[in-house]
Structures are given as C-alpha cells and as structure tokens.
Coordinates of C-alpha atoms in Angstrom, one line a residue:
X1 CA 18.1 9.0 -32.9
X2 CA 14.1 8.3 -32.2
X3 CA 14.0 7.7 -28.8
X4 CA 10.7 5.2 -27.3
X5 CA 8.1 7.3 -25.4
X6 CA 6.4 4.0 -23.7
X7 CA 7.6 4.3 -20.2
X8 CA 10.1 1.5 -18.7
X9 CA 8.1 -2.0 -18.3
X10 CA 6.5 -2.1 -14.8
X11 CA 6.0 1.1 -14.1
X12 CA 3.1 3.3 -15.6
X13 CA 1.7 7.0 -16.5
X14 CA -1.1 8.6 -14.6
X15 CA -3.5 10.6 -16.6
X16 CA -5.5 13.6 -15.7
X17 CA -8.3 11.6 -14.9
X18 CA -7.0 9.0 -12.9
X19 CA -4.5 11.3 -11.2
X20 CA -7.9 12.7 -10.0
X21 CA -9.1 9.4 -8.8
X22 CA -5.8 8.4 -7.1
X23 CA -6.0 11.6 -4.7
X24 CA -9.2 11.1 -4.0
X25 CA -8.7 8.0 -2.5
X26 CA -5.5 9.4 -0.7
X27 CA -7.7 12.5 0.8
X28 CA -10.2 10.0 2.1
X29 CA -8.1 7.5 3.8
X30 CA -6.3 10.8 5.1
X31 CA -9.2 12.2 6.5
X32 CA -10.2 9.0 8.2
X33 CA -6.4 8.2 9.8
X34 CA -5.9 12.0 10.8
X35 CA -9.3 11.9 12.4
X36 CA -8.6 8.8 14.7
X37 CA -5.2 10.5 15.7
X38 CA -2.5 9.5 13.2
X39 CA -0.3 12.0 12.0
X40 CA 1.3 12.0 8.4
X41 CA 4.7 11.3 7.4
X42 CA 7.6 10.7 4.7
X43 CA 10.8 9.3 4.3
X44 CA 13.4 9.3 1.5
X45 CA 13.1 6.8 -1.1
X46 CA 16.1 5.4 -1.1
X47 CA 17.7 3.7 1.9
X48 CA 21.7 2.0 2.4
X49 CA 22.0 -1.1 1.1
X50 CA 23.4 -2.4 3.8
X51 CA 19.9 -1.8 6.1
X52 CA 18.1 -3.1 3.0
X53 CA 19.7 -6.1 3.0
X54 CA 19.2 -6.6 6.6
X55 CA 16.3 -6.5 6.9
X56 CA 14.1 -9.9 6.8
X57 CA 12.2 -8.4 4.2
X58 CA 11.5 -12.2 2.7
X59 CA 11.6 -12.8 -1.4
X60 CA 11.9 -8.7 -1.4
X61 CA 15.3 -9.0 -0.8
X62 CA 15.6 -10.9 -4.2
X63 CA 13.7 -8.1 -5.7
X64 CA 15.6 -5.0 -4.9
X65 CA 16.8 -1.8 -7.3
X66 CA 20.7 -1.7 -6.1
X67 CA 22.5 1.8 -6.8
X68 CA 26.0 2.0 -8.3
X69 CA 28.4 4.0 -6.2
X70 CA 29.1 7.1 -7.8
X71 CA 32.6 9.2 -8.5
X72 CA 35.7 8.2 -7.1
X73 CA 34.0 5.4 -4.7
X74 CA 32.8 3.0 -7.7
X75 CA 36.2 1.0 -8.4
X76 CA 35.7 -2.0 -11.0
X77 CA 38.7 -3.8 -9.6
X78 CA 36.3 -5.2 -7.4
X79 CA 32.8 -6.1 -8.9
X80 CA 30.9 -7.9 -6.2
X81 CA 27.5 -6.8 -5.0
X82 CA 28.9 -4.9 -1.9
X83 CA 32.0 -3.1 -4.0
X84 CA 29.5 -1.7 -6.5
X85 CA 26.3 -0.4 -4.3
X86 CA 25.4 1.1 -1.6
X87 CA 22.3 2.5 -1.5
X88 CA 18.8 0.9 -2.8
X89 CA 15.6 1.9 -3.8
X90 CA 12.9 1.0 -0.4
X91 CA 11.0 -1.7 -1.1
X92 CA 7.8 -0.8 1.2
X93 CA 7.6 1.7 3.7
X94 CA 8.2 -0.5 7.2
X95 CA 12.1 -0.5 7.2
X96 CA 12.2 3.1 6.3
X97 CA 9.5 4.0 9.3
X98 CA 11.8 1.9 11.9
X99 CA 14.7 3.7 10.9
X100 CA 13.3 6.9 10.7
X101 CA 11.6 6.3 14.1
X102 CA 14.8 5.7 15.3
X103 CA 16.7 8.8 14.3
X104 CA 13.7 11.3 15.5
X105 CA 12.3 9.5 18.6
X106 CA 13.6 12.0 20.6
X107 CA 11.0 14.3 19.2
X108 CA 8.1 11.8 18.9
X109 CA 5.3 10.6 21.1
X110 CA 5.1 7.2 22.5
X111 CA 3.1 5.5 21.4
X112 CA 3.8 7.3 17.9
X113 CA 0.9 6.7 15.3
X114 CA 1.9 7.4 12.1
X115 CA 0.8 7.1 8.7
X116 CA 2.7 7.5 4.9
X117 CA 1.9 7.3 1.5
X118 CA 4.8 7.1 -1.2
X119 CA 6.2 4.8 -4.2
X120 CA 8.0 1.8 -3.3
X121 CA 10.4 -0.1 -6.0
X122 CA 10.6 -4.0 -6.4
X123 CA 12.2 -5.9 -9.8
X124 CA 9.2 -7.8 -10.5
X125 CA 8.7 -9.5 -13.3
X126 CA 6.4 -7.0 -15.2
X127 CA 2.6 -8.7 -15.5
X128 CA -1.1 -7.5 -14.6
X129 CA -1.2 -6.5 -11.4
X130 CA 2.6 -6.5 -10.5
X131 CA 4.4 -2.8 -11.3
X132 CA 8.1 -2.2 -10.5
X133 CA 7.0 1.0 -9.3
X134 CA 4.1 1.3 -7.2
X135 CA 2.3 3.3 -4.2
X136 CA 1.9 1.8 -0.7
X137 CA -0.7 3.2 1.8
X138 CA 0.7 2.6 5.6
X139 CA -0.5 2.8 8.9
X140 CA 1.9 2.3 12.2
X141 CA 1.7 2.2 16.1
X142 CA 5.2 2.3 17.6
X143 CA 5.9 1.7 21.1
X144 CA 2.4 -0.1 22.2
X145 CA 2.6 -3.8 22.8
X146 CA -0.7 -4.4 23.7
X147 CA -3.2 -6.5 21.8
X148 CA -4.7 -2.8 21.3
X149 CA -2.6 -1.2 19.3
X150 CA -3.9 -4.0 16.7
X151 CA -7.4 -3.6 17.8
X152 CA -6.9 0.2 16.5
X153 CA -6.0 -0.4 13.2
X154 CA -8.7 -2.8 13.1
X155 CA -11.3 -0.4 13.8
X156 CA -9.0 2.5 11.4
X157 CA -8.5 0.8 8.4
X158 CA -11.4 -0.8 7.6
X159 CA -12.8 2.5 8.3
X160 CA -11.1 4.3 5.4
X161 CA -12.1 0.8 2.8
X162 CA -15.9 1.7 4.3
X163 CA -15.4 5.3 3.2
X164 CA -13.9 4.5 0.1
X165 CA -17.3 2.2 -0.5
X166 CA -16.0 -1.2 0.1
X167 CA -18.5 -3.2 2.3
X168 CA -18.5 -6.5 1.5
X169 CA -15.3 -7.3 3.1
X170 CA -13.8 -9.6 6.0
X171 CA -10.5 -9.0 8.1
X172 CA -8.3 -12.4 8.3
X173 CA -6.1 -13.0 11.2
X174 CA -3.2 -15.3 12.6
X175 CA -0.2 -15.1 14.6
X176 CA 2.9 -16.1 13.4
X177 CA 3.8 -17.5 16.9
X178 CA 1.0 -20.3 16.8
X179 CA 1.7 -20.4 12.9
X180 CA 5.1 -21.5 14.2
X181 CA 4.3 -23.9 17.3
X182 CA 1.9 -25.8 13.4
X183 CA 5.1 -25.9 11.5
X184 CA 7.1 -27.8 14.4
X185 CA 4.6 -29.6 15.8
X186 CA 4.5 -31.0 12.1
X187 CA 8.2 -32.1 12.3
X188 CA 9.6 -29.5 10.6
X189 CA 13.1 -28.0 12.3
X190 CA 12.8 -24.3 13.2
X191 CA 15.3 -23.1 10.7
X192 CA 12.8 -24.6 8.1
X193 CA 10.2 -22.1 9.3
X194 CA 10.6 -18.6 7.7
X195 CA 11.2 -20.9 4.0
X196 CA 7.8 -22.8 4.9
X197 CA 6.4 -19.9 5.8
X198 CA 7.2 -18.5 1.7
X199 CA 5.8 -21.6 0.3
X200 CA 2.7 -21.8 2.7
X201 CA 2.2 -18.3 1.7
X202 CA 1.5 -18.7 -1.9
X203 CA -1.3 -21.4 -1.2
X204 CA -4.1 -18.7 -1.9
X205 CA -2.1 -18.7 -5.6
X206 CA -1.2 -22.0 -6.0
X207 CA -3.5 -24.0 -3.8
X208 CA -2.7 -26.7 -1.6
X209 CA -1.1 -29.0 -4.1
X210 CA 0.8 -26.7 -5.2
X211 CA 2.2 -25.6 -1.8
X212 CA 2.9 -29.7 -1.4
X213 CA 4.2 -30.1 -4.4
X214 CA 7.1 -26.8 -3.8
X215 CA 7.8 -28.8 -0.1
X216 CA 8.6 -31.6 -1.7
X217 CA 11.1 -29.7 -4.6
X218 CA 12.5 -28.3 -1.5
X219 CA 13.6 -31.5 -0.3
X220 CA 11.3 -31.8 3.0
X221 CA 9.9 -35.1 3.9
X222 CA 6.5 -36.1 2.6
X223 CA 5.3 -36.9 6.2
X224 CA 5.9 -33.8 7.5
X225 CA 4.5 -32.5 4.4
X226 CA 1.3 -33.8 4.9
X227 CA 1.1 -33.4 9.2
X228 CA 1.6 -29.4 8.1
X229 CA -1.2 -29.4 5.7
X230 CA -3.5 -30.9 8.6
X231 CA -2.2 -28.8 11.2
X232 CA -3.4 -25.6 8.5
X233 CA -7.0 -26.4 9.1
X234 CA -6.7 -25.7 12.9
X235 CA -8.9 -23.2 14.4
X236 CA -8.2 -21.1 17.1
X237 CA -9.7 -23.0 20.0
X238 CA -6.7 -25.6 19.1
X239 CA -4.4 -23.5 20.9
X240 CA -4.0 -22.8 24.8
X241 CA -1.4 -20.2 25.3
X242 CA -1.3 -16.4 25.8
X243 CA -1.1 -15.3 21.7
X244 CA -4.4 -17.4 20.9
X245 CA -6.3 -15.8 24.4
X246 CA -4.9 -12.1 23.0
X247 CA -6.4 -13.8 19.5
X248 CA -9.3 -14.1 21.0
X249 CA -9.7 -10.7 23.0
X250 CA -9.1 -9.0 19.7
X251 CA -11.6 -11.1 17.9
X252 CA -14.6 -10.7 20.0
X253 CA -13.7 -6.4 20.1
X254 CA -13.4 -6.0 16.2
X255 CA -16.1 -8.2 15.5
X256 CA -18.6 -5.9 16.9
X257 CA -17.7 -3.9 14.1
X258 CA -16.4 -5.6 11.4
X259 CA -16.3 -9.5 10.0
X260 CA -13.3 -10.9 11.1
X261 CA -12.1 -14.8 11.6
X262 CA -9.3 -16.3 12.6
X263 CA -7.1 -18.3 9.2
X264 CA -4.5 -20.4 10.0
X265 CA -3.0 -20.2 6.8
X266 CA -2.4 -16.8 6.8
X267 CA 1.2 -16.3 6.6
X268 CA 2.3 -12.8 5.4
X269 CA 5.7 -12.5 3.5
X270 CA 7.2 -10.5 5.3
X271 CA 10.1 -12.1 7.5
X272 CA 10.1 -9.4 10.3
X273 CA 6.7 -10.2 11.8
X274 CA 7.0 -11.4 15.1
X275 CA 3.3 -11.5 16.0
X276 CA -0.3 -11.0 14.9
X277 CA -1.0 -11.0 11.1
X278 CA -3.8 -10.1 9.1
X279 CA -5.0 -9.3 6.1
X280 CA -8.5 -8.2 4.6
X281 CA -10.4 -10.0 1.7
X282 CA -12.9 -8.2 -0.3
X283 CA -16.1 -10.9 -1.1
X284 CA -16.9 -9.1 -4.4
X285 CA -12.9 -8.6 -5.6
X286 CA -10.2 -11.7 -5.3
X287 CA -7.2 -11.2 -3.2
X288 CA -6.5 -8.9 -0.2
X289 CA -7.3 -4.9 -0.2
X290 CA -5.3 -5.0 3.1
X291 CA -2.2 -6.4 5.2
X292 CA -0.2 -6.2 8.0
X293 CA 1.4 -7.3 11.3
X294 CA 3.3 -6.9 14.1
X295 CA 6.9 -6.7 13.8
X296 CA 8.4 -5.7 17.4
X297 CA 12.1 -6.8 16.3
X298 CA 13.2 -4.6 13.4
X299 CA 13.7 -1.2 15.5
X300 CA 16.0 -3.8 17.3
X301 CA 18.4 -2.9 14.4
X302 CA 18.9 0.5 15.6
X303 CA 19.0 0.3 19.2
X304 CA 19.7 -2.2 22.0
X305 CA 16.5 -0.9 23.9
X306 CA 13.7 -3.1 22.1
X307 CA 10.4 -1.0 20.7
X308 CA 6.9 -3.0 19.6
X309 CA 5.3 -1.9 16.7
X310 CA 2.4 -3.0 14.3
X311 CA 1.5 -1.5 10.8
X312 CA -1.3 -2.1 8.3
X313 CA -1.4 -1.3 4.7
X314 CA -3.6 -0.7 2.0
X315 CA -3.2 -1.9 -1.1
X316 CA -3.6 1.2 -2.5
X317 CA -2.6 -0.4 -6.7
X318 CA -5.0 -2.6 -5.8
X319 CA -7.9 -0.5 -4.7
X320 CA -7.6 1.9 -8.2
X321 CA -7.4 -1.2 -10.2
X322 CA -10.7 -2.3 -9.0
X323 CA -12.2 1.3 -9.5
X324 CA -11.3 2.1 -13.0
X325 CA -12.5 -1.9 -13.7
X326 CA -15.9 -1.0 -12.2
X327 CA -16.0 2.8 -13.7
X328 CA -15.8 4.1 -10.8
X329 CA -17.3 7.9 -10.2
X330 CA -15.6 10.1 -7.3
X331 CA -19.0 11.1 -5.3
X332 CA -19.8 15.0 -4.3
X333 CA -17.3 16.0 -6.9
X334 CA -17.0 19.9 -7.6
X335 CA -19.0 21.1 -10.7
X336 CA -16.5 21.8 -14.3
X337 CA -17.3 24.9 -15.8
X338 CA -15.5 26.1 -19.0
X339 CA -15.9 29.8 -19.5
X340 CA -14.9 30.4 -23.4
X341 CA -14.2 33.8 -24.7
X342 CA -14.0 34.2 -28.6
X343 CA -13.0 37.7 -28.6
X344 CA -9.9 39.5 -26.6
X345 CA -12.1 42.5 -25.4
X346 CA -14.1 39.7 -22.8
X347 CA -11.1 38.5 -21.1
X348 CA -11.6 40.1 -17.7
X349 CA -15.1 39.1 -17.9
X350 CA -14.1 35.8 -18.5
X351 CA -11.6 35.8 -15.6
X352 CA -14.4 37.6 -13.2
X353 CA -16.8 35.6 -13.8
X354 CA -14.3 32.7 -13.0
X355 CA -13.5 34.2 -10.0
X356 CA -17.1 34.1 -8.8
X357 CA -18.0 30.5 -10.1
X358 CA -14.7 29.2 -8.0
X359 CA -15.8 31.1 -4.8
X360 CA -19.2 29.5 -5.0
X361 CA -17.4 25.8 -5.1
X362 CA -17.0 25.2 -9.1
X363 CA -14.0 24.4 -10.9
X364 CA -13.9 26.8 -13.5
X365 CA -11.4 26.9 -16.5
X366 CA -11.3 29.7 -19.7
X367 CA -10.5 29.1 -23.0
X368 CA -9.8 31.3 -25.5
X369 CA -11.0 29.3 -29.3
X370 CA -11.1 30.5 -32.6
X371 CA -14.5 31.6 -33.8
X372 CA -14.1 28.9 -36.7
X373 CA -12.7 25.8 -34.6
X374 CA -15.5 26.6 -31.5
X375 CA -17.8 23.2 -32.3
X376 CA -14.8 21.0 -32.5
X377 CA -12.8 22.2 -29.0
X378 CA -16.5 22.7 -27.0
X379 CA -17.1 19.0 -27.9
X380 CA -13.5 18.1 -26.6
X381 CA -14.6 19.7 -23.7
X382 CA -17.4 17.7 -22.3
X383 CA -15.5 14.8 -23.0
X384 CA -13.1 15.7 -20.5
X385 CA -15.9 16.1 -18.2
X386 CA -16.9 20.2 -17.8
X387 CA -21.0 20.1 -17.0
X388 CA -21.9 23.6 -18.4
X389 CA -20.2 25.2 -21.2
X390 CA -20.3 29.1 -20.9
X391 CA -19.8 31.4 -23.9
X392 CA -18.4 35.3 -22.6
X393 CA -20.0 37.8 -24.5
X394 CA -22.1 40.8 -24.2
X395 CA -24.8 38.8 -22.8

C-alpha cells in the first residue's frame, strides 16, 4: 500500500530555512517580553472537553478537534457528543493560561505576567491564511485591574513588532462595555449582543453591507439594523462613563509612543472579553499583526474569588507569512562555513579547525565528498546558504 506523503490539509511542514526564520522571531519577541519582566510558560495541548466547551470561546467552539474516549470508557451504546469525548485539542492559549493559573497560583506572583508560545488546533476550513494547526504568540497580566496592566502590553508588544522591523503600524482600541451600551442603545435586546457582536466582527471582511445584510438573515429588524450601523461611527468623546475616561487615560499614555485611536467597530471574537479590546493594523500589510483584551471573568470558572486579567497576542502565522512574501533576511546572522575533507587522514583537522571557527561565532559544518562528485555537492552548498567554502588539506 503507497501511502500520501503531503501532510493532512491545514496544517503544514517547516523547512530548514524557515524553521530558522520562525525562531528567530520567537527569540526576539522573547528577548523583548523577558526584558520588560514577563516570564515564559507552557501548558498541555489538550484540555477536557468539558472546560472547552465552557468557555465563551465564540465560533471556536464550532471549530474544535474532539478526542474519542479511549479503552473501556468509549461505549457506542451511546453516541452523542458528550458519551464519545472528553478531552479536546486547545484552541488558543487563554483558556489554558486561566486554568493553569488557577491550579499553580499558590506559587505565582500577583500580578503574574506571563508569556507562551505553542500550536493551537481549530477545524477550519483549509484556505490561504487559515491552518488547522497553527502557533499563537501570548502575552498575559493576571491579577491587575487597572487600566495599566493594558497600558503595559501596549508599550510590550508593539515593542517586539518594532524589533521584528514592523513600523508602519497603529494600535486599535474599544471596550466591549461601550460596544455594548451602541448595540442597546440601537434597540437591540442584550441577549442579541455576543451574536451581533460575531456579525459586527466580520465587517473588516465583508464590509458594512455585508454585516447588514447577515442582521437581516438573522432575523433582526431593519431599524435597528441601521441605528447600529450609525451608532459604529461614534467616537470616543460620545461616551461619558468610567470605561471611555480609562479609554482616554490609556490613549493619551501609549500615544506618546505609539499610534493608537480609538475604533468603535472593533469587536474581537472572542466571547470572554469583558473589557478593553484592541488590536494592531499594519499600514503596509492588510489585517491585524496583533489582538487582545481583557477578560476578567473566565478565572471565574475555577474559583468563586474573581481575578482580572488581560492578554495580547501576536499573530505569529501572520508575521512569517508576510516575511517569506517580502524575502525576508534574519539581520546579524552567524557566518556558514562548510569545512570539506576529501581524504580520511584530514578529519581531525577538519573537526579542529571547526572547533575554532565555532568559538570565534561561525556556524561551521564538515563534509566528507568524493573527489569525483566535489563541484556538484560544493554548489549545493551555497545554495543552502554557507558564505565560505573551505577545502582541509595539507595547506
């Protein structure tokens, strides 16, 4: 039997080359979050269903990789969902921080700052620039419920894009508290809000016929419709309440810094935000590089004693997508040597010699070719990117 070596649809390979590219960018944002007082961590990648599904994770829920029980605990006399699984693959790294926070807090700081980079699983349907498989870059404060734990990240993560050489870039902002007081005002009941909220979130996709258009196939009056769309184009002096003067605080600290403006579209899709939400547009790239949000309710599903917390994330798919598009070259990168030995007797000059080139900062690799293939494999060697070619001989 001939078995397919193409990997399964939405997921993808990493090469040498841009395995080399994708740690890269991991070292650097590491570098910037460690420097700022993060600290690294990782949790499992698969979670129980039961938390999974629980967790106002939006359209994600719709999208998640279920686990068959396994042994003597999968029965087919039953063959609903909740009969057949139990556990699930994470689909993003929030609901496994909160729960993970929540089993260690006893041994944490408060406020805890943490970062974690790791794969996350959603059944998408498999297109460019959607993977079933694919790596999220997060950034967390739990336990601060000031408007400062947000100005943090603000100052953090724009940081790391800045070191990574994006610059052209601007940080979008809303609350989903004045999002919400837009939606009602607009006549819309506030069990209508987190499925508005999905529809109004696609409007950067679809536009704003298209978001009127899904309203409407939803069954919501055309009036309210069309008070919601001009309650969108609000700005932030509109509002006179505590979130939009915590808004505004936040807004005039991270602007001395970075672009930033408030967007009262933004929505986020994400269910479990309770708060401020953002996001970061590059000018030169379409879409966002960058969300996030407060969501001070979900450690409420461990523990009666509630906890705030805010996260950012990188889109980290995102970022190496625009990279390899542009041809991208890592800056400062170590020198490749290739030390090549044709005859056995120069091996431990060969491996000396390597020895010293790697202690002055080189990468240095040896090859042992055959005298008659040497043109053909030297060739195949600067193509994979080694700078100076040394042959070990007498000389």
């Amino acid at each position: 039997m001939k078995f397919r070596t193409k990997p399964v649809k939405g997921t993808f390979e990493v090469l040498p080359e841009d395995m080399e590219l994708r740690n890269w960018v991991k070292e650097t944002i590491n570098k910037v979050y460690a420097s700022r007082g993060y600290t690294q961590i990782e949790t499992p990648c698969i979670e129980n269903l039961e938390l999974l599904n629980n967790s106002d994770g939006g359209e994600n829920l719709r999208l998640l990789f279920k686990i068959l029980k396994r042994g003597e605990k999968l029965k087919f006399d039953d063959l609903s969902e909740n009969a057949l699984c139990d556990l699930g693959l994470r689909f993003d790294l929030t609901l496994p921080l909160s729960r993970f926070y929540a089993n260690n807090r006893n041994d944490l700081p408060m406020p805890f700052k943490a970062f974690q980079m790791g794969y996350v699983w959603r059944a998408e349907r498999p297109q460019k620039g959607r993977f079933r498989q694919f790596t999220q870059c997060d950034i967390d404060i739990i336990g601060d419920k000031s408007i400062y734990a947000e100005i943090d990240l603000m100052i953090t993560v724009p940081k790391a894009l800045y070191e990574l050489g994006f610059e052209n870039f601007t940080i979008k902002i809303n609350d989903r508290r004045l999002l919400k007081e837009l939606v009602l005002s607009a006549g819309f009941e506030e069990d209508d809000f987190n499925t508005v909220c999905i529809t109004v979130d696609k409007m950067d996709k679809v536009g704003n016929q298209g978001v009127v258009e899904e309203l409407v196939s939803k069954g919501f009056a055309k009036d309210k419709i069309d008070n919601l769309m001009k309650n969108l184009n609000s700005d932030l002096s509109t509002f006179d309440n505590e979130y939009s003067k915590e808004l505004e605080k936040l807004i005039n600290v991270v602007s001395k810094k970075y672009p930033i403006v408030f967007d009262s579209t933004l929505v986020r899709g994400m269910g479990y935000y309770t708060g401020p939400i953002f996001e970061i547009v590059s000018d030169e790239f379409k879409g966002s590089i960058a969300g996030g949000g407060r969501y001070d309710n979900l450690l409420n599903k461990f523990q009666k004693e509630p906890i705030p917390a805010v996260g950012f994330s990188i889109g980290f798919e995102r970022i190496i997508s625009i990279f390899k598009e542009n041809g991208f070259k890592i800056p400062n990168k170590k020198k490749k040597i290739g030390l090549v030995f044709i005859d056995d007797k120069y091996i431990d000059k060969a491996i000396s010699m390597s020895e010293e080139l790697i202690s002055d900062g080189n990468i240095v690799s040896v090859y042992n070719f055959n005298k008659n293939k040497i043109d053909k494999r030297m060739k195949r060697l600067r193509n994979e990117g080694y700078e100076e070619i040394i042959i070990v001989d007498e000389k």
